[in-house]
Short mmCIF file of C-alpha atoms in Angstrom, two decimals:
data_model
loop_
_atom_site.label_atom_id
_atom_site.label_comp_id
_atom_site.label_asym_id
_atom_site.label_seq_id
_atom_site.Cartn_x
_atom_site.Cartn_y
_atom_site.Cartn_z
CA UNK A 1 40.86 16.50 -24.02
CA UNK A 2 38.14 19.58 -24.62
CA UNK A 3 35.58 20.14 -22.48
CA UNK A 4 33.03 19.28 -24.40
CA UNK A 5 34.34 15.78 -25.48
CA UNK A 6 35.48 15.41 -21.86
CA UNK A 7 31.56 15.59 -20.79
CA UNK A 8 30.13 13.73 -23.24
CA UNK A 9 32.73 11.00 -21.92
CA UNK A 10 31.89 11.86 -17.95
CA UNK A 11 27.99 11.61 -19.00
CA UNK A 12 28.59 8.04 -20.52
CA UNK A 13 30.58 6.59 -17.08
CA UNK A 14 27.89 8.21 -15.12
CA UNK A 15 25.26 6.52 -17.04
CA UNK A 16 27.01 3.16 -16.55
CA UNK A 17 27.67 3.82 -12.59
CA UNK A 18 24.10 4.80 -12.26
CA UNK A 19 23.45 1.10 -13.45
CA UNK A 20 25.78 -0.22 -11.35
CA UNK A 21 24.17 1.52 -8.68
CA UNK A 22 20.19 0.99 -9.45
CA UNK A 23 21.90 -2.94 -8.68
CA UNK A 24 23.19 -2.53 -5.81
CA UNK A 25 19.91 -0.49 -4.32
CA UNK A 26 18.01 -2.99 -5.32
CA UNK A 27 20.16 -5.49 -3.63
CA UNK A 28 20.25 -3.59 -0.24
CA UNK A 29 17.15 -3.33 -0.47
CA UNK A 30 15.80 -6.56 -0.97
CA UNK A 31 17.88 -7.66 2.05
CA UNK A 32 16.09 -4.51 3.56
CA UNK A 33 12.80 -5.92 3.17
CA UNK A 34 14.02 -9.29 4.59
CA UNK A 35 15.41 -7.94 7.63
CA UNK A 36 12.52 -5.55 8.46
CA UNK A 37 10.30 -8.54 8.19
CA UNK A 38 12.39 -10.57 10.57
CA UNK A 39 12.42 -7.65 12.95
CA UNK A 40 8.72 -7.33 13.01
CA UNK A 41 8.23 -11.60 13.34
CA UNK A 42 10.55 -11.04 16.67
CA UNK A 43 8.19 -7.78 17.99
CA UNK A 44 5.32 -9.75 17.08
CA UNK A 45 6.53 -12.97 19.32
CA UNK A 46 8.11 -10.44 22.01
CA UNK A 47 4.03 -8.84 22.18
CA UNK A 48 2.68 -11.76 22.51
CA UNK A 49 4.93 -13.17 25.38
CA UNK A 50 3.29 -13.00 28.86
CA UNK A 51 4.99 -11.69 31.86
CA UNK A 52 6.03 -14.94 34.09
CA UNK A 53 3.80 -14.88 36.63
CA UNK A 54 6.48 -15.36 39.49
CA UNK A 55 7.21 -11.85 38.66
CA UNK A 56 6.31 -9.30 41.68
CA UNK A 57 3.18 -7.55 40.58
CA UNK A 58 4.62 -4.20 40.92
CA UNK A 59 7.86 -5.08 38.25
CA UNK A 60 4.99 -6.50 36.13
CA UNK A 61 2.98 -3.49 35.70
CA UNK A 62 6.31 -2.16 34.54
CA UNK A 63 7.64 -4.47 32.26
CA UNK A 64 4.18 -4.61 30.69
CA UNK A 65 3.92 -0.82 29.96
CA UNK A 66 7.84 -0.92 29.07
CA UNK A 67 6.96 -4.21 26.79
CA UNK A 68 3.72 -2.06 24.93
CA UNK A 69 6.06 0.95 24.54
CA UNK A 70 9.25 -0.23 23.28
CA UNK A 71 6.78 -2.63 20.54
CA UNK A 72 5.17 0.66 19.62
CA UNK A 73 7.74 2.58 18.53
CA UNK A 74 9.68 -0.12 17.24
CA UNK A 75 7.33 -0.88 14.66
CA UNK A 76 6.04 2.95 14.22
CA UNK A 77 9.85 3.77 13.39
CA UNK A 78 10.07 0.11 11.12
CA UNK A 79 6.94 1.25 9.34
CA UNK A 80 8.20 4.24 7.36
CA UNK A 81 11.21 2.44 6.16
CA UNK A 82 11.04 1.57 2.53
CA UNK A 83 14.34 1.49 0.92
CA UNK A 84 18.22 1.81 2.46
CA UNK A 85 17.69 6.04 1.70
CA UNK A 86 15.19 6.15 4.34
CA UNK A 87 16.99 3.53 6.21
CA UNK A 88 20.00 6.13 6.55
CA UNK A 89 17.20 8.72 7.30
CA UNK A 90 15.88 6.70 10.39
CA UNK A 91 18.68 4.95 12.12
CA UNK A 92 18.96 7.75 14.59
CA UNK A 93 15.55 6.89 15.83
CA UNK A 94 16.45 3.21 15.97
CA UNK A 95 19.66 3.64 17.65
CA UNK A 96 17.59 5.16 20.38
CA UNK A 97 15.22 2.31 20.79
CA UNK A 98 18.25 -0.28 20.57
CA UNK A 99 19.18 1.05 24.15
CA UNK A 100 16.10 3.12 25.09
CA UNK A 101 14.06 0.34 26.16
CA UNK A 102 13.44 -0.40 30.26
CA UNK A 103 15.88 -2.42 32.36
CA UNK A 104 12.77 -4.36 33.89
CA UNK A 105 12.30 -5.49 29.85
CA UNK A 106 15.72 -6.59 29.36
CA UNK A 107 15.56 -8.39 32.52
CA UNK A 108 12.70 -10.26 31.73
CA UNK A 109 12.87 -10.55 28.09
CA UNK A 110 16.43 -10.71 27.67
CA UNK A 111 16.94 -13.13 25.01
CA UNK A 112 13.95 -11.50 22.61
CA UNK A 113 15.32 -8.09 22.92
CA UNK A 114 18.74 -9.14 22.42
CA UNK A 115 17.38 -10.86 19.19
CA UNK A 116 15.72 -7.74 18.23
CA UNK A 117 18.87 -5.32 18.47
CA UNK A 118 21.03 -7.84 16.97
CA UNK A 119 18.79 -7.56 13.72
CA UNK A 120 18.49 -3.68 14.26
CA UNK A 121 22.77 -3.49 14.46
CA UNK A 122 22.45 -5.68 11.27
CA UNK A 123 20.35 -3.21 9.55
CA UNK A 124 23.07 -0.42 10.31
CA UNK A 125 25.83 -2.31 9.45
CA UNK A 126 23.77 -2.97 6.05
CA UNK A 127 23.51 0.54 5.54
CA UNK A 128 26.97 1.42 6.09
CA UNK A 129 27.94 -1.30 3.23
CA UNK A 130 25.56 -0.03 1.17
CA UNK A 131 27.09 3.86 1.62
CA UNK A 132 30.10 2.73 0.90
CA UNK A 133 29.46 0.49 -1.82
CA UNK A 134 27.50 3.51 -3.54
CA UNK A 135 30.44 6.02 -2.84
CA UNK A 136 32.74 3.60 -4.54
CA UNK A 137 30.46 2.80 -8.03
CA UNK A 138 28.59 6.11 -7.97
CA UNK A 139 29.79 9.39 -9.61
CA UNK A 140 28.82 12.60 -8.59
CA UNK A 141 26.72 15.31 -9.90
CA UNK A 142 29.36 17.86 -11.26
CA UNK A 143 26.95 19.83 -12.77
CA UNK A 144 29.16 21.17 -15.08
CA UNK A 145 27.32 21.92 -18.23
CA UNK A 146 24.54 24.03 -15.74
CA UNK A 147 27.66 25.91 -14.39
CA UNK A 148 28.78 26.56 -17.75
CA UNK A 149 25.17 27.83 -18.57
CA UNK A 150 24.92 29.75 -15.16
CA UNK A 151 28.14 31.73 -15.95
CA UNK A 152 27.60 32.61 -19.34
CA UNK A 153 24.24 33.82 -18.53
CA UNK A 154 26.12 35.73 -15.09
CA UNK A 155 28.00 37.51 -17.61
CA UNK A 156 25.43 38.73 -20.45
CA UNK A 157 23.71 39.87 -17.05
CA UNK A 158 26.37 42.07 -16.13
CA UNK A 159 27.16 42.90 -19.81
CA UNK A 160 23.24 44.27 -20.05
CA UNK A 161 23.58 45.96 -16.18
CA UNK A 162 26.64 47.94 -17.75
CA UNK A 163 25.08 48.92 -20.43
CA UNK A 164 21.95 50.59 -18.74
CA UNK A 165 24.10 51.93 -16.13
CA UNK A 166 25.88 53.57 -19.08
CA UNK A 167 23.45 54.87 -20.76
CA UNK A 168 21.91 56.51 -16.96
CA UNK A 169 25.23 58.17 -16.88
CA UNK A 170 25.06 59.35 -20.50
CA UNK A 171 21.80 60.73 -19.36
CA UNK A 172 23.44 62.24 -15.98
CA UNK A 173 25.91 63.89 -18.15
CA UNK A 174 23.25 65.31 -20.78
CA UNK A 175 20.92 67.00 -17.35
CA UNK A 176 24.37 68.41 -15.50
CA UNK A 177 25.12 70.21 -19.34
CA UNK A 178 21.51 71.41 -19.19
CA UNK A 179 22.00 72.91 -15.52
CA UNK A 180 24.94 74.23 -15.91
CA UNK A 181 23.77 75.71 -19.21
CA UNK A 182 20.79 77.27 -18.05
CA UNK A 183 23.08 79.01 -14.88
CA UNK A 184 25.60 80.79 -17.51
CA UNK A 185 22.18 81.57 -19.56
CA UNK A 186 21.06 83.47 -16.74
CA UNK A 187 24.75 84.17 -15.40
CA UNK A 188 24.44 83.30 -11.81
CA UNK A 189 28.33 82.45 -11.48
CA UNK A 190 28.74 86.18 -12.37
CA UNK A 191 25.44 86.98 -10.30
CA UNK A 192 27.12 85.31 -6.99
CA UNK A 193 30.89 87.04 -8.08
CA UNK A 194 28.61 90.23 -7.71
CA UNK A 195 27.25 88.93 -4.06
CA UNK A 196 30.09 88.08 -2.72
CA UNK A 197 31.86 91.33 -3.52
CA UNK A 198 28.93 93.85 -2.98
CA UNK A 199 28.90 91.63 0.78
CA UNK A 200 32.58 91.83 1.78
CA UNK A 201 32.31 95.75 0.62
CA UNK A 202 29.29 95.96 2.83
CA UNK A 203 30.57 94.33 5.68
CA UNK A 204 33.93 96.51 5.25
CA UNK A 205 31.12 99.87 5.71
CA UNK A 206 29.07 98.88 8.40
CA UNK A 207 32.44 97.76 10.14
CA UNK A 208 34.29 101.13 9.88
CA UNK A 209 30.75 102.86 10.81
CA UNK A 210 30.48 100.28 13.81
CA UNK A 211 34.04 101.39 14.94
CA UNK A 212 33.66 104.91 14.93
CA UNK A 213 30.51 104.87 16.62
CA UNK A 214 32.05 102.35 19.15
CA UNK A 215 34.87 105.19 19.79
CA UNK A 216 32.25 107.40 21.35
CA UNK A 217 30.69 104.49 23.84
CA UNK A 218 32.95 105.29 27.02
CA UNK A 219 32.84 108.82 26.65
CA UNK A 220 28.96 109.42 26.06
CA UNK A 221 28.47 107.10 29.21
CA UNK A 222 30.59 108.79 31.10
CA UNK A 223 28.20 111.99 30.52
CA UNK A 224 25.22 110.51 32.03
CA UNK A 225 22.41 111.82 29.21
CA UNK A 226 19.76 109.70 29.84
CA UNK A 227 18.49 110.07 26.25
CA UNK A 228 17.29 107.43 24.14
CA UNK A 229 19.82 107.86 21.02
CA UNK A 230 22.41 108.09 23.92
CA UNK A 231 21.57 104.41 25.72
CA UNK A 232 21.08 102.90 22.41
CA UNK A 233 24.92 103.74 21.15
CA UNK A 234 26.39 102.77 24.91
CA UNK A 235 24.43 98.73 24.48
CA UNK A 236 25.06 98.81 20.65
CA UNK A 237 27.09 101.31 18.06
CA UNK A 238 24.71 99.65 15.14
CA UNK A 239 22.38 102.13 15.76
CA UNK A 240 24.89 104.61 14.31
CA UNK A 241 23.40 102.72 10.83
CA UNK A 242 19.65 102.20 11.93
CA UNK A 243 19.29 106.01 13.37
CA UNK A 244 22.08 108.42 11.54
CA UNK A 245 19.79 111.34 11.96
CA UNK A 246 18.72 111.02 15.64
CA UNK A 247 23.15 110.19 16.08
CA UNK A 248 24.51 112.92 13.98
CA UNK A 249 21.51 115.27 16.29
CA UNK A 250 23.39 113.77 19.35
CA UNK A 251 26.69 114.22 18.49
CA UNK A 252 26.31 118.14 17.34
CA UNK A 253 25.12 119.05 20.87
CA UNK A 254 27.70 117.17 22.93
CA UNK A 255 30.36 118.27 20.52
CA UNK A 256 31.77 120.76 22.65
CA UNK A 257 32.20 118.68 25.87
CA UNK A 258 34.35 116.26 24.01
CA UNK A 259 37.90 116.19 23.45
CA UNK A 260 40.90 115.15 21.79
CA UNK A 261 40.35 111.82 19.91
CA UNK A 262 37.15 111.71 20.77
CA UNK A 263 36.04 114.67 18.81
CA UNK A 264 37.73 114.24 15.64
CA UNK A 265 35.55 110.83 15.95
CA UNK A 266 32.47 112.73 16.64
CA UNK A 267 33.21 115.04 13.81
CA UNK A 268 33.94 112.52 11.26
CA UNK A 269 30.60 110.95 11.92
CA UNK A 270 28.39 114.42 11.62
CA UNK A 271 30.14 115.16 8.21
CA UNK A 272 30.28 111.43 6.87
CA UNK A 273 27.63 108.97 8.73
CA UNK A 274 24.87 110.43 6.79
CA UNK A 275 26.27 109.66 3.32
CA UNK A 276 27.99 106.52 5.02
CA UNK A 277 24.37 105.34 5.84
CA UNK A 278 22.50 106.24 2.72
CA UNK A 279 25.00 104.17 1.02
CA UNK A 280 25.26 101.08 2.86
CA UNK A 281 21.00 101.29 2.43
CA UNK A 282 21.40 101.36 -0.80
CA UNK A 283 24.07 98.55 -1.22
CA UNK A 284 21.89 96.93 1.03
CA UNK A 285 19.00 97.04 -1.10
CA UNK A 286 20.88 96.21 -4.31
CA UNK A 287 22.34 92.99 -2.30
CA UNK A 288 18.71 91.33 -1.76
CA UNK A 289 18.13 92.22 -5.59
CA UNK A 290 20.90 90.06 -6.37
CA UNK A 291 20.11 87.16 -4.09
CA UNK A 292 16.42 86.93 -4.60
CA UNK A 293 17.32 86.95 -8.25
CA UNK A 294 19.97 84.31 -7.82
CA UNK A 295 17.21 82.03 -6.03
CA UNK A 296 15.46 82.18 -8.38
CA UNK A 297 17.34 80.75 -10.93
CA UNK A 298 18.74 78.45 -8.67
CA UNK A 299 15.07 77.33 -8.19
CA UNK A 300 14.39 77.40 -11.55
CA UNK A 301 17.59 74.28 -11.47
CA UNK A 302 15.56 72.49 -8.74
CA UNK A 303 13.83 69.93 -11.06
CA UNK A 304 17.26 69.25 -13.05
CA UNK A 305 19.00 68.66 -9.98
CA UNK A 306 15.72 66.20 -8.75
CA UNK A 307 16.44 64.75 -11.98
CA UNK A 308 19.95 64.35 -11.25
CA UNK A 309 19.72 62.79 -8.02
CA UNK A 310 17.20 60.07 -9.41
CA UNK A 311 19.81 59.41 -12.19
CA UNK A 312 22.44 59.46 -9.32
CA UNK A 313 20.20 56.60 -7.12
CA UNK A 314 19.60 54.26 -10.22
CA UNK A 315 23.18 54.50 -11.10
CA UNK A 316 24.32 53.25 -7.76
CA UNK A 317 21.52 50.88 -7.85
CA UNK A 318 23.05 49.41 -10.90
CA UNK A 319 26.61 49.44 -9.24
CA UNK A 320 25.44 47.50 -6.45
CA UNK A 321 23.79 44.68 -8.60
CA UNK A 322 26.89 44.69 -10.92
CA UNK A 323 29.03 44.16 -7.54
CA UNK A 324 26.24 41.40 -6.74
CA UNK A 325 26.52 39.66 -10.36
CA UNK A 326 30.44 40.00 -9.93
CA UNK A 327 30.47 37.98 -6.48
CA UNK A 328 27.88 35.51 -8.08
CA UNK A 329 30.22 35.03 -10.91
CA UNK A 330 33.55 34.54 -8.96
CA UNK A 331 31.63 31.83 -6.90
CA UNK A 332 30.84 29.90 -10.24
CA UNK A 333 34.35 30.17 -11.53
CA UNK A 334 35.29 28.52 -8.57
CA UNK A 335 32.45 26.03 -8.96
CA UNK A 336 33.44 25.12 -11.99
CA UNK A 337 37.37 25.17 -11.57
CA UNK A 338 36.81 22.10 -8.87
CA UNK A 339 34.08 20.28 -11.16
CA UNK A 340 36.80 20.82 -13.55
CA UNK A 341 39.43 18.95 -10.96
CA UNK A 342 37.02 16.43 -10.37
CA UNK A 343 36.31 15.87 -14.10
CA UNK A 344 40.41 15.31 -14.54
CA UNK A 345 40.61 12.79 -11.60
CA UNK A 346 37.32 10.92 -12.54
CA UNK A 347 38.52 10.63 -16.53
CA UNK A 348 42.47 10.13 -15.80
CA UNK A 349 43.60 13.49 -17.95
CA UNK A 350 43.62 16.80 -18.63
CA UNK A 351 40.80 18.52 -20.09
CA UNK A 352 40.98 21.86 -21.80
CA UNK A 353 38.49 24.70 -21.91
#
């Protein structure tokens, strides 16, 4: 059978259970009415009933109060019971008052408040009749054409979620062409090639510069000069690079106390450190030309890539819904495969989607 017949046929038995069961509410709850009135004819005698006046005076004071209390609730918990729904709602309360009230009461109002439970155990064997009287005629809500609606509307959700996500990346994809086409306008991935070669060169110079100087440490310490230039090279050979001059000035007048090694160092320094120096200035200078001029085209990328990253945050925004929509979906699938079950047992065959 197709679905659709197979609900038009489901909508016609439920119709004719719901009749079935408007009767038999009505009929539970006629003998509802007739039973609550009973009850409240036997609280009405049981308030009315004096204690026996053999009755200690202490036991009486209690069985009086017990007597006003257990009437009380009785009829407070009787008096918002209209129909068998409520009924089911309120027979907690009443099982509580069908043992809750005082022993001194039962003792000396046994037969009344055995009357009065008897008609309250009535009432809850009434409503567990009427339960399962209802589960037997009713049919249940399947929901199915809602479900239907609910999924197809699920899926044009996701469908529409897609498609802006889509389009955001399209958009992604159009700002990352404009960055990277503004970098090779202004050539910064030749612009940092250039940086990181004229950086490993100048680390290479001030390294070999460094060294030499370094060479002469021991030996200029050893010679106890107290000057200046002298101290300086001993705690660190950079100054080889920050005072060439005042160095090469040293190293001419101690040149004759030096040997071996050491003065071949000494001499390499006088005839290159100078040049050495002036060059690695130079580089220096031409290196924070570069980088200042690489940040700022980088900077001049900033709002792209702010761009970018707001494209980047709705996309996953999207992503996360679509993941939502997805779970939301799966549940109603499996909403709808049991309603689907349920149809089948409820109509006696197969129906087809």
């Amino acid at each position: 059978m197709k679905l659709e017949q197979a609900l038009e046929e489901y909508e016609k038995k439920r119709k004719r259970a719901e009749k079935e069961v408007e009767k038999i509410r009505k009929k539970y709850n006629k003998r509802l009415e007739k039973k609550i009135r009973e009850v409240l004819k036997k609280i009405d005698a049981l308030e009315k009933k004096e204690v026996p006046k053999k009755v200690d005076d202490n036991i009486r004071k209690i069985v009086t109060a017990e007597k006003k209390n257990y009437v009380t609730a009785l009829r407070n918990a009787l008096s918002s019971i209209d129909d068998m729904d409520e009924l089911g709602k309120r027979l907690p309360d009443l099982a509580k008052l069908h043992v809750g009230h005082g022993k001194y009461l039962l003792i000396i109002f046994e037969k009344d408040v055995y009357a009065i439970n008897r008609l309250l155990k009535e009432l809850n064997e009434d409503y567990v009749s009427y339960y399962n009287e209802l589960s037997k005629k009713g049919l249940p809500d399947l929901r199915l054409k809602e479900i239907l609606r609910e999924e197809e509307e699920t899926r044009e959700h996701i469908q529409q979620i897609e498609r802006e996500k889509q389009e955001l990346e399209r958009k992604l994809e159009a700002k990352r062409e404009e960055l990277n086409e503004l970098y090779s306008r202004h050539g910064l991935r030749e612009l940092e090639e250039d940086i990181k070669s004229l950086s490993s060169s100048l680390r290479s110079a001030e390294m070999e510069v460094r060294s030499k100087a370094s060479k002469l440490q021991k030996p200029i310490k050893r010679m106890r000069l107290h000057e200046p230039i002298a101290d300086e090279l001993i705690k660190d050979s950079g100054v080889a690079l920050r005072k060439p001059d005042e160095l090469i000035s040293l190293l001419q007048r101690i040149y004759p106390r030096l040997e071996g090694k050491y003065k071949k160092t000494a001499q390499w320094l006088v005839e290159n450190l100078k040049e050495k120096s002036e060059a690695i200035r130079r580089d220096k200078e031409r290196l924070s030309e570069l980088e200042k001029k690489r940040d700022e085209i980088i900077a001049r990328g900033e709002a792209k890539k702010k761009e970018m990253w707001e494209l980047k945050r709705l996309i996953e925004e999207r992503e996360a819904e679509i993941r939502k929509l997805r779970r939301q979906l799966e549940h109603l699938e499996k909403e709808l495969k049991d309603g689907l079950a349920k149809l089948e047992e409820i109509l006696g065959q197969k129906v087809e989607r």
